[in-house]
Amino acid sequence: LSADLDSGGETLTYTSVAAGIDGTVQTRRITAQVSYRYERDIDWNDGGIDRDAHAGLAMVNVQVVPGALQIDAGGLATRTGGDGRVFGVTNRTDNVDVYSAYIGPTLSTHAGPLAINASYRLGSVWVDDHRANGGLNEDFDHATAQSATASIGMAPGRGLPFGWTVGAGYAREDTAGRFDQEFEGMYVRGDIVVPVSATLALTAGVGYEDIQASQLDFIRDVNGFPVIGPNGPTPDPSAPRLLTYDLSGVMYDGGILWRPNSRTELQVRA
């Protein structure tokens, strides 16, 4: 039962029937998984809101160098209700399709007592709004994101009474839409771990980060106020970009690390 509590809203009664399939294939170096779900909403009245919903997911992991280098990739496709809810009730032709995919390698290896880790991810999301007003297409068409991290460190007791790690990371996202948003962030930091018992250690870290986000400015009137159109403020591609977020500076934290056994770990940081 779905009821709109606003004045004049409608109440809908319907039944949902769903079926799906999951499959996994695994070899010594490759693991692949596929999942699909279909759902049908059936209106109890005149059938005017009968709807289909689809969701599919695929993932693959390839061990290029077992235990050291692997590549992960995946994709997602969904067809959702026109009101934006995953399994909301709406007319069957008012659908929003979302597609996404990602790929990237992960490195985890050792050079003597040094632990070396690195990863990179490239992903993208596309939205296709079939509704009459095409609401999402006004603000968002697709986005591409990428991130990279790298670290090198040494565990306690391997030459030093404490463990240490130096790491860095970078992330960027470009959103193609009405305001052409961009995000970029990077950091570098160092951490130490000082054991105080067989299961408890103190940890602390310090680093530097720089994060910025920007978008297209608005078309403005003679007084500098945004010009409001039928869909809100109108972007101005000819104007300098607006900086919507800007943060840079030193970051630091400290805390405790408790590891009573090989399967359990608790970290508390401030």
PDB file of C-alpha atoms in Angstrom:
ATOM      1  CA  LEU A   1       0.000   0.000   0.000  1.00  0.00           C
ATOM      2  CA  SER A   2       1.419   3.400  -1.057  1.00  0.00           C
ATOM      3  CA  ALA A   3      -0.289   6.542   0.204  1.00  0.00           C
ATOM      4  CA  ASP A   4       0.548  10.182  -0.525  1.00  0.00           C
ATOM      5  CA  LEU A   5      -0.044  12.122   2.701  1.00  0.00           C
ATOM      6  CA  ASP A   6      -0.176  15.510   0.953  1.00  0.00           C
ATOM      7  CA  SER A   7      -3.568  17.143   0.465  1.00  0.00           C
ATOM      8  CA  GLY A   8      -5.176  15.682  -2.632  1.00  0.00           C
ATOM      9  CA  GLY A   9      -2.607  12.885  -2.913  1.00  0.00           C
ATOM     10  CA  GLU A  10      -3.532   9.448  -4.192  1.00  0.00           C
ATOM     11  CA  THR A  11      -3.480   6.050  -2.515  1.00  0.00           C
ATOM     12  CA  LEU A  12      -2.260   3.037  -4.498  1.00  0.00           C
ATOM     13  CA  THR A  13      -2.644  -0.666  -3.737  1.00  0.00           C
ATOM     14  CA  TYR A  14      -0.537  -3.141  -5.685  1.00  0.00           C
ATOM     15  CA  THR A  15       1.269  -6.478  -5.561  1.00  0.00           C
ATOM     16  CA  SER A  16       4.963  -6.975  -6.380  1.00  0.00           C
ATOM     17  CA  VAL A  17       6.289 -10.193  -7.877  1.00  0.00           C
ATOM     18  CA  ALA A  18      10.040 -10.645  -8.303  1.00  0.00           C
ATOM     19  CA  ALA A  19      12.463 -13.229  -9.639  1.00  0.00           C
ATOM     20  CA  GLY A  20      16.219 -13.226 -10.088  1.00  0.00           C
ATOM     21  CA  ILE A  21      19.284 -15.233 -10.946  1.00  0.00           C
ATOM     22  CA  ASP A  22      22.841 -15.235  -9.592  1.00  0.00           C
ATOM     23  CA  GLY A  23      25.817 -16.945 -11.130  1.00  0.00           C
ATOM     24  CA  THR A  24      29.478 -17.305 -10.142  1.00  0.00           C
ATOM     25  CA  VAL A  25      32.413 -18.770 -12.046  1.00  0.00           C
ATOM     26  CA  GLN A  26      35.745 -19.246 -10.287  1.00  0.00           C
ATOM     27  CA  THR A  27      39.072 -20.552 -11.515  1.00  0.00           C
ATOM     28  CA  ARG A  28      42.549 -20.326 -10.034  1.00  0.00           C
ATOM     29  CA  ARG A  29      43.012 -16.753 -11.275  1.00  0.00           C
ATOM     30  CA  ILE A  30      39.574 -15.479 -12.310  1.00  0.00           C
ATOM     31  CA  THR A  31      36.382 -14.957 -10.330  1.00  0.00           C
ATOM     32  CA  ALA A  32      33.277 -13.663 -12.123  1.00  0.00           C
ATOM     33  CA  GLN A  33      29.813 -12.968 -10.769  1.00  0.00           C
ATOM     34  CA  VAL A  34      26.567 -12.004 -12.516  1.00  0.00           C
ATOM     35  CA  SER A  35      23.274 -11.083 -10.855  1.00  0.00           C
ATOM     36  CA  TYR A  36      19.926 -10.080 -12.358  1.00  0.00           C
ATOM     37  CA  ARG A  37      16.550  -9.253 -10.768  1.00  0.00           C
ATOM     38  CA  TYR A  38      13.191  -8.620 -12.409  1.00  0.00           C
ATOM     39  CA  GLU A  39      10.209  -7.159 -10.556  1.00  0.00           C
ATOM     40  CA  ARG A  40       6.640  -6.633 -11.690  1.00  0.00           C
ATOM     41  CA  ASP A  41       4.230  -4.322  -9.877  1.00  0.00           C
ATOM     42  CA  ILE A  42       0.560  -5.172 -10.474  1.00  0.00           C
ATOM     43  CA  ASP A  43      -2.127  -2.577  -9.751  1.00  0.00           C
ATOM     44  CA  TRP A  44      -5.189  -3.832  -7.857  1.00  0.00           C
ATOM     45  CA  ASN A  45      -7.483  -1.389  -9.669  1.00  0.00           C
ATOM     46  CA  ASP A  46      -7.377  -0.715 -13.416  1.00  0.00           C
ATOM     47  CA  GLY A  47      -3.792  -1.720 -14.187  1.00  0.00           C
ATOM     48  CA  GLY A  48      -2.815   1.836 -15.049  1.00  0.00           C
ATOM     49  CA  ILE A  49       0.338   1.697 -12.936  1.00  0.00           C
ATOM     50  CA  ASP A  50       1.578  -1.785 -13.805  1.00  0.00           C
ATOM     51  CA  ARG A  51       5.356  -1.553 -14.049  1.00  0.00           C
ATOM     52  CA  ASP A  52       8.500  -3.563 -14.739  1.00  0.00           C
ATOM     53  CA  ALA A  53      11.790  -3.029 -12.888  1.00  0.00           C
ATOM     54  CA  HIS A  54      15.161  -4.471 -13.887  1.00  0.00           C
ATOM     55  CA  ALA A  55      18.543  -4.532 -12.137  1.00  0.00           C
ATOM     56  CA  GLY A  56      21.682  -6.261 -13.386  1.00  0.00           C
ATOM     57  CA  LEU A  57      25.174  -6.471 -11.902  1.00  0.00           C
ATOM     58  CA  ALA A  58      28.402  -8.042 -13.155  1.00  0.00           C
ATOM     59  CA  MET A  59      31.834  -8.192 -11.492  1.00  0.00           C
ATOM     60  CA  VAL A  60      35.153  -9.845 -12.334  1.00  0.00           C
ATOM     61  CA  ASN A  61      38.422 -10.216 -10.448  1.00  0.00           C
ATOM     62  CA  VAL A  62      41.582 -11.306 -12.263  1.00  0.00           C
ATOM     63  CA  GLN A  63      44.699 -12.332 -10.326  1.00  0.00           C
ATOM     64  CA  VAL A  64      47.389 -11.196 -12.763  1.00  0.00           C
ATOM     65  CA  VAL A  65      50.137 -12.080 -10.284  1.00  0.00           C
ATOM     66  CA  PRO A  66      48.500 -14.180  -7.543  1.00  0.00           C
ATOM     67  CA  GLY A  67      48.886 -12.550  -4.146  1.00  0.00           C
ATOM     68  CA  ALA A  68      50.436  -9.383  -5.592  1.00  0.00           C
ATOM     69  CA  LEU A  69      48.626  -7.813  -8.560  1.00  0.00           C
ATOM     70  CA  GLN A  70      44.931  -8.037  -9.395  1.00  0.00           C
ATOM     71  CA  ILE A  71      42.478  -6.237 -11.672  1.00  0.00           C
ATOM     72  CA  ASP A  72      38.850  -5.620 -10.732  1.00  0.00           C
ATOM     73  CA  ALA A  73      36.071  -4.558 -13.081  1.00  0.00           C
ATOM     74  CA  GLY A  74      32.316  -4.354 -12.861  1.00  0.00           C
ATOM     75  CA  GLY A  75      29.127  -2.902 -14.266  1.00  0.00           C
ATOM     76  CA  LEU A  76      25.618  -2.070 -13.097  1.00  0.00           C
ATOM     77  CA  ALA A  77      22.411  -1.403 -15.029  1.00  0.00           C
ATOM     78  CA  THR A  78      19.054  -0.497 -13.487  1.00  0.00           C
ATOM     79  CA  ARG A  79      15.673   0.613 -14.728  1.00  0.00           C
ATOM     80  CA  THR A  80      13.817   2.348 -11.922  1.00  0.00           C
ATOM     81  CA  GLY A  81      10.441   3.965 -11.360  1.00  0.00           C
ATOM     82  CA  GLY A  82       9.790   7.394 -12.800  1.00  0.00           C
ATOM     83  CA  ASP A  83       9.585   8.946  -9.338  1.00  0.00           C
ATOM     84  CA  GLY A  84      13.239   8.069  -8.720  1.00  0.00           C
ATOM     85  CA  ARG A  85      12.652   5.282  -6.187  1.00  0.00           C
ATOM     86  CA  VAL A  86      14.247   1.938  -6.941  1.00  0.00           C
ATOM     87  CA  PHE A  87      10.975   0.031  -6.802  1.00  0.00           C
ATOM     88  CA  GLY A  88       8.414   2.830  -6.596  1.00  0.00           C
ATOM     89  CA  VAL A  89       5.052   2.579  -8.340  1.00  0.00           C
ATOM     90  CA  THR A  90       4.590   4.645 -11.477  1.00  0.00           C
ATOM     91  CA  ASN A  91       3.608   4.399 -15.122  1.00  0.00           C
ATOM     92  CA  ARG A  92       5.657   1.797 -17.023  1.00  0.00           C
ATOM     93  CA  THR A  93       6.851   4.321 -19.632  1.00  0.00           C
ATOM     94  CA  ASP A  94       8.194   6.783 -17.041  1.00  0.00           C
ATOM     95  CA  ASN A  95      11.529   5.106 -16.379  1.00  0.00           C
ATOM     96  CA  VAL A  96      14.957   6.290 -15.303  1.00  0.00           C
ATOM     97  CA  ASP A  97      17.872   4.165 -16.532  1.00  0.00           C
ATOM     98  CA  VAL A  98      21.207   4.210 -14.692  1.00  0.00           C
ATOM     99  CA  TYR A  99      24.375   2.555 -15.999  1.00  0.00           C
ATOM    100  CA  SER A 100      27.775   2.431 -14.330  1.00  0.00           C
ATOM    101  CA  ALA A 101      31.102   0.684 -14.810  1.00  0.00           C
ATOM    102  CA  TYR A 102      34.524   0.619 -13.172  1.00  0.00           C
ATOM    103  CA  ILE A 103      37.950  -0.953 -13.678  1.00  0.00           C
ATOM    104  CA  GLY A 104      41.314  -0.748 -12.002  1.00  0.00           C
ATOM    105  CA  PRO A 105      44.393  -2.617 -10.718  1.00  0.00           C
ATOM    106  CA  THR A 106      45.454  -3.223  -7.112  1.00  0.00           C
ATOM    107  CA  LEU A 107      49.054  -3.941  -6.089  1.00  0.00           C
ATOM    108  CA  SER A 108      49.990  -5.469  -2.730  1.00  0.00           C
ATOM    109  CA  THR A 109      53.529  -6.776  -2.393  1.00  0.00           C
ATOM    110  CA  HIS A 110      56.726  -6.684  -0.317  1.00  0.00           C
ATOM    111  CA  ALA A 111      60.311  -5.623  -0.913  1.00  0.00           C
ATOM    112  CA  GLY A 112      62.214  -7.162   1.979  1.00  0.00           C
ATOM    113  CA  PRO A 113      60.634  -5.802   5.195  1.00  0.00           C
ATOM    114  CA  LEU A 114      58.774  -3.067   3.266  1.00  0.00           C
ATOM    115  CA  ALA A 115      55.076  -3.434   2.427  1.00  0.00           C
ATOM    116  CA  ILE A 116      54.103  -1.736  -0.841  1.00  0.00           C
ATOM    117  CA  ASN A 117      50.481  -1.058  -1.785  1.00  0.00           C
ATOM    118  CA  ALA A 118      48.916   0.875  -4.662  1.00  0.00           C
ATOM    119  CA  SER A 119      45.591   1.011  -6.457  1.00  0.00           C
ATOM    120  CA  TYR A 120      43.824   2.898  -9.238  1.00  0.00           C
ATOM    121  CA  ARG A 121      40.141   3.046 -10.118  1.00  0.00           C
ATOM    122  CA  LEU A 122      38.380   4.519 -13.148  1.00  0.00           C
ATOM    123  CA  GLY A 123      34.599   4.632 -13.098  1.00  0.00           C
ATOM    124  CA  SER A 124      31.702   6.286 -14.859  1.00  0.00           C
ATOM    125  CA  VAL A 125      27.945   6.678 -14.385  1.00  0.00           C
ATOM    126  CA  TRP A 126      25.329   7.519 -17.042  1.00  0.00           C
ATOM    127  CA  VAL A 127      21.708   8.507 -16.456  1.00  0.00           C
ATOM    128  CA  ASP A 128      18.895   8.423 -19.042  1.00  0.00           C
ATOM    129  CA  ASP A 129      15.623   9.925 -17.809  1.00  0.00           C
ATOM    130  CA  HIS A 130      12.640   8.879 -19.960  1.00  0.00           C
ATOM    131  CA  ARG A 131      10.056  10.834 -17.976  1.00  0.00           C
ATOM    132  CA  ALA A 132       8.064  13.549 -19.717  1.00  0.00           C
ATOM    133  CA  ASN A 133       9.892  16.321 -17.865  1.00  0.00           C
ATOM    134  CA  GLY A 134      13.305  14.608 -18.172  1.00  0.00           C
ATOM    135  CA  GLY A 135      14.141  16.043 -14.757  1.00  0.00           C
ATOM    136  CA  LEU A 136      17.467  14.320 -14.154  1.00  0.00           C
ATOM    137  CA  ASN A 137      18.724  14.980 -17.679  1.00  0.00           C
ATOM    138  CA  GLU A 138      18.527  18.715 -16.964  1.00  0.00           C
ATOM    139  CA  ASP A 139      21.200  18.536 -14.264  1.00  0.00           C
ATOM    140  CA  PHE A 140      23.106  15.300 -14.857  1.00  0.00           C
ATOM    141  CA  ASP A 141      24.101  13.370 -17.969  1.00  0.00           C
ATOM    142  CA  HIS A 142      27.143  11.382 -16.900  1.00  0.00           C
ATOM    143  CA  ALA A 143      30.090  11.538 -14.507  1.00  0.00           C
ATOM    144  CA  THR A 144      33.599  10.112 -14.676  1.00  0.00           C
ATOM    145  CA  ALA A 145      35.665   9.547 -11.548  1.00  0.00           C
ATOM    146  CA  GLN A 146      39.172   8.307 -10.960  1.00  0.00           C
ATOM    147  CA  SER A 147      41.209   7.736  -7.835  1.00  0.00           C
ATOM    148  CA  ALA A 148      44.705   6.520  -7.022  1.00  0.00           C
ATOM    149  CA  THR A 149      46.414   5.629  -3.749  1.00  0.00           C
ATOM    150  CA  ALA A 150      49.923   4.440  -2.895  1.00  0.00           C
ATOM    151  CA  SER A 151      51.717   3.615   0.339  1.00  0.00           C
ATOM    152  CA  ILE A 152      54.936   2.113   1.653  1.00  0.00           C
ATOM    153  CA  GLY A 153      55.552   0.996   5.211  1.00  0.00           C
ATOM    154  CA  MET A 154      57.124  -1.386   7.660  1.00  0.00           C
ATOM    155  CA  ALA A 155      55.566  -3.418  10.472  1.00  0.00           C
ATOM    156  CA  PRO A 156      56.781  -3.057  14.085  1.00  0.00           C
ATOM    157  CA  GLY A 157      59.774  -5.191  15.039  1.00  0.00           C
ATOM    158  CA  ARG A 158      61.326  -5.282  11.581  1.00  0.00           C
ATOM    159  CA  GLY A 159      64.353  -3.127  12.300  1.00  0.00           C
ATOM    160  CA  LEU A 160      62.467  -0.561  14.417  1.00  0.00           C
ATOM    161  CA  PRO A 161      60.405  -0.860  17.610  1.00  0.00           C
ATOM    162  CA  PHE A 162      57.470   0.845  15.881  1.00  0.00           C
ATOM    163  CA  GLY A 163      55.721   0.522  12.544  1.00  0.00           C
ATOM    164  CA  TRP A 164      55.409   3.292  10.000  1.00  0.00           C
ATOM    165  CA  THR A 165      53.566   4.051   6.759  1.00  0.00           C
ATOM    166  CA  VAL A 166      53.833   6.899   4.241  1.00  0.00           C
ATOM    167  CA  GLY A 167      50.929   7.223   1.829  1.00  0.00           C
ATOM    168  CA  ALA A 168      49.398   9.519  -0.746  1.00  0.00           C
ATOM    169  CA  GLY A 169      46.147   9.693  -2.681  1.00  0.00           C
ATOM    170  CA  TYR A 170      44.459  11.561  -5.505  1.00  0.00           C
ATOM    171  CA  ALA A 171      40.817  11.725  -6.636  1.00  0.00           C
ATOM    172  CA  ARG A 172      39.048  13.578  -9.438  1.00  0.00           C
ATOM    173  CA  GLU A 173      35.466  13.628 -10.678  1.00  0.00           C
ATOM    174  CA  ASP A 174      34.051  15.397 -13.745  1.00  0.00           C
ATOM    175  CA  THR A 175      30.269  15.665 -14.007  1.00  0.00           C
ATOM    176  CA  ALA A 176      28.722  16.480 -17.374  1.00  0.00           C
ATOM    177  CA  GLY A 177      25.488  18.323 -16.717  1.00  0.00           C
ATOM    178  CA  ARG A 178      23.950  21.739 -16.612  1.00  0.00           C
ATOM    179  CA  PHE A 179      26.638  23.211 -14.339  1.00  0.00           C
ATOM    180  CA  ASP A 180      29.633  21.053 -15.359  1.00  0.00           C
ATOM    181  CA  GLN A 181      30.849  20.275 -11.831  1.00  0.00           C
ATOM    182  CA  GLU A 182      34.462  19.311 -11.140  1.00  0.00           C
ATOM    183  CA  PHE A 183      36.033  17.873  -7.987  1.00  0.00           C
ATOM    184  CA  GLU A 184      39.724  17.318  -7.248  1.00  0.00           C
ATOM    185  CA  GLY A 185      41.399  16.236  -4.014  1.00  0.00           C
ATOM    186  CA  MET A 186      44.830  15.014  -2.969  1.00  0.00           C
ATOM    187  CA  TYR A 187      46.665  14.171   0.237  1.00  0.00           C
ATOM    188  CA  VAL A 188      49.956  12.882   1.611  1.00  0.00           C
ATOM    189  CA  ARG A 189      50.447  11.630   5.178  1.00  0.00           C
ATOM    190  CA  GLY A 190      52.605   9.555   7.472  1.00  0.00           C
ATOM    191  CA  ASP A 191      51.483   7.218  10.277  1.00  0.00           C
ATOM    192  CA  ILE A 192      53.226   5.339  13.072  1.00  0.00           C
ATOM    193  CA  VAL A 193      52.108   2.398  15.219  1.00  0.00           C
ATOM    194  CA  VAL A 194      53.746   1.859  18.628  1.00  0.00           C
ATOM    195  CA  PRO A 195      52.959  -1.507  20.304  1.00  0.00           C
ATOM    196  CA  VAL A 196      52.356  -1.373  24.064  1.00  0.00           C
ATOM    197  CA  SER A 197      51.338  -5.021  24.482  1.00  0.00           C
ATOM    198  CA  ALA A 198      50.779  -8.134  22.398  1.00  0.00           C
ATOM    199  CA  THR A 199      47.287  -6.950  21.377  1.00  0.00           C
ATOM    200  CA  LEU A 200      47.276  -3.160  21.935  1.00  0.00           C
ATOM    201  CA  ALA A 201      49.131  -0.362  20.156  1.00  0.00           C
ATOM    202  CA  LEU A 202      49.095   3.426  19.973  1.00  0.00           C
ATOM    203  CA  THR A 203      48.829   5.071  16.553  1.00  0.00           C
ATOM    204  CA  ALA A 204      49.143   8.608  15.219  1.00  0.00           C
ATOM    205  CA  GLY A 205      49.407  10.334  11.858  1.00  0.00           C
ATOM    206  CA  VAL A 206      49.963  13.713  10.262  1.00  0.00           C
ATOM    207  CA  GLY A 207      49.647  14.921   6.679  1.00  0.00           C
ATOM    208  CA  TYR A 208      48.506  17.576   4.259  1.00  0.00           C
ATOM    209  CA  GLU A 209      45.406  17.694   2.052  1.00  0.00           C
ATOM    210  CA  ASP A 210      44.117  19.958  -0.705  1.00  0.00           C
ATOM    211  CA  ILE A 211      40.493  19.680  -1.913  1.00  0.00           C
ATOM    212  CA  GLN A 212      38.644  21.855  -4.436  1.00  0.00           C
ATOM    213  CA  ALA A 213      35.295  21.723  -6.223  1.00  0.00           C
ATOM    214  CA  SER A 214      33.956  24.090  -8.862  1.00  0.00           C
ATOM    215  CA  GLN A 215      31.069  24.591 -11.281  1.00  0.00           C
ATOM    216  CA  LEU A 216      29.861  26.979 -13.978  1.00  0.00           C
ATOM    217  CA  ASP A 217      28.724  30.382 -12.763  1.00  0.00           C
ATOM    218  CA  PHE A 218      25.157  31.645 -13.304  1.00  0.00           C
ATOM    219  CA  ILE A 219      23.931  34.173 -15.821  1.00  0.00           C
ATOM    220  CA  ARG A 220      23.491  37.306 -13.711  1.00  0.00           C
ATOM    221  CA  ASP A 221      21.483  40.509 -14.065  1.00  0.00           C
ATOM    222  CA  VAL A 222      22.889  44.045 -13.827  1.00  0.00           C
ATOM    223  CA  ASN A 223      22.767  43.823 -10.010  1.00  0.00           C
ATOM    224  CA  GLY A 224      24.788  40.597  -9.939  1.00  0.00           C
ATOM    225  CA  PHE A 225      21.890  38.333  -8.947  1.00  0.00           C
ATOM    226  CA  PRO A 226      21.378  34.966 -10.741  1.00  0.00           C
ATOM    227  CA  VAL A 227      18.790  34.987 -13.520  1.00  0.00           C
ATOM    228  CA  ILE A 228      16.153  32.398 -12.578  1.00  0.00           C
ATOM    229  CA  GLY A 229      14.602  30.501 -15.498  1.00  0.00           C
ATOM    230  CA  PRO A 230      11.921  27.776 -15.617  1.00  0.00           C
ATOM    231  CA  ASN A 231      14.446  25.205 -14.327  1.00  0.00           C
ATOM    232  CA  GLY A 232      16.234  27.464 -11.850  1.00  0.00           C
ATOM    233  CA  PRO A 233      19.479  29.427 -12.334  1.00  0.00           C
ATOM    234  CA  THR A 234      20.903  29.333 -15.858  1.00  0.00           C
ATOM    235  CA  PRO A 235      24.611  28.428 -16.291  1.00  0.00           C
ATOM    236  CA  ASP A 236      26.982  30.883 -17.984  1.00  0.00           C
ATOM    237  CA  PRO A 237      29.791  28.987 -19.834  1.00  0.00           C
ATOM    238  CA  SER A 238      31.551  32.266 -20.705  1.00  0.00           C
ATOM    239  CA  ALA A 239      32.017  33.374 -17.066  1.00  0.00           C
ATOM    240  CA  PRO A 240      34.897  32.277 -14.786  1.00  0.00           C
ATOM    241  CA  ARG A 241      34.080  29.088 -12.873  1.00  0.00           C
ATOM    242  CA  LEU A 242      32.673  29.304  -9.341  1.00  0.00           C
ATOM    243  CA  LEU A 243      34.773  27.720  -6.607  1.00  0.00           C
ATOM    244  CA  THR A 244      32.156  25.895  -4.506  1.00  0.00           C
ATOM    245  CA  TYR A 245      34.519  24.154  -2.059  1.00  0.00           C
ATOM    246  CA  ASP A 246      38.119  24.935  -1.143  1.00  0.00           C
ATOM    247  CA  LEU A 247      39.964  23.290   1.739  1.00  0.00           C
ATOM    248  CA  SER A 248      43.683  22.813   2.270  1.00  0.00           C
ATOM    249  CA  GLY A 249      45.909  22.407   5.289  1.00  0.00           C
ATOM    250  CA  VAL A 250      47.471  20.069   7.795  1.00  0.00           C
ATOM    251  CA  MET A 251      45.496  17.085   9.107  1.00  0.00           C
ATOM    252  CA  TYR A 252      46.420  14.922  12.081  1.00  0.00           C
ATOM    253  CA  ASP A 253      44.899  12.279  14.321  1.00  0.00           C
ATOM    254  CA  GLY A 254      45.787   9.758  16.993  1.00  0.00           C
ATOM    255  CA  GLY A 255      44.261   6.782  18.754  1.00  0.00           C
ATOM    256  CA  ILE A 256      44.520   3.157  19.739  1.00  0.00           C
ATOM    257  CA  LEU A 257      44.627  -0.101  17.806  1.00  0.00           C
ATOM    258  CA  TRP A 258      43.369  -3.295  19.463  1.00  0.00           C
ATOM    259  CA  ARG A 259      43.835  -6.667  17.753  1.00  0.00           C
ATOM    260  CA  PRO A 260      42.941  -9.540  20.124  1.00  0.00           C
ATOM    261  CA  ASN A 261      43.196 -12.194  17.380  1.00  0.00           C
ATOM    262  CA  SER A 262      43.780 -12.576  13.644  1.00  0.00           C
ATOM    263  CA  ARG A 263      40.082 -12.037  12.840  1.00  0.00           C
ATOM    264  CA  THR A 264      39.219  -9.045  15.013  1.00  0.00           C
ATOM    265  CA  GLU A 265      40.532  -5.479  14.957  1.00  0.00           C
ATOM    266  CA  LEU A 266      39.249  -2.302  16.616  1.00  0.00           C
ATOM    267  CA  GLN A 267      40.529   1.206  15.888  1.00  0.00           C
ATOM    268  CA  VAL A 268      39.569   4.377  17.746  1.00  0.00           C
ATOM    269  CA  ARG A 269      40.924   7.688  16.425  1.00  0.00           C
ATOM    270  CA  ALA A 270      40.374  11.354  17.205  1.00  0.00           C
TER     271      ALA A 270
END
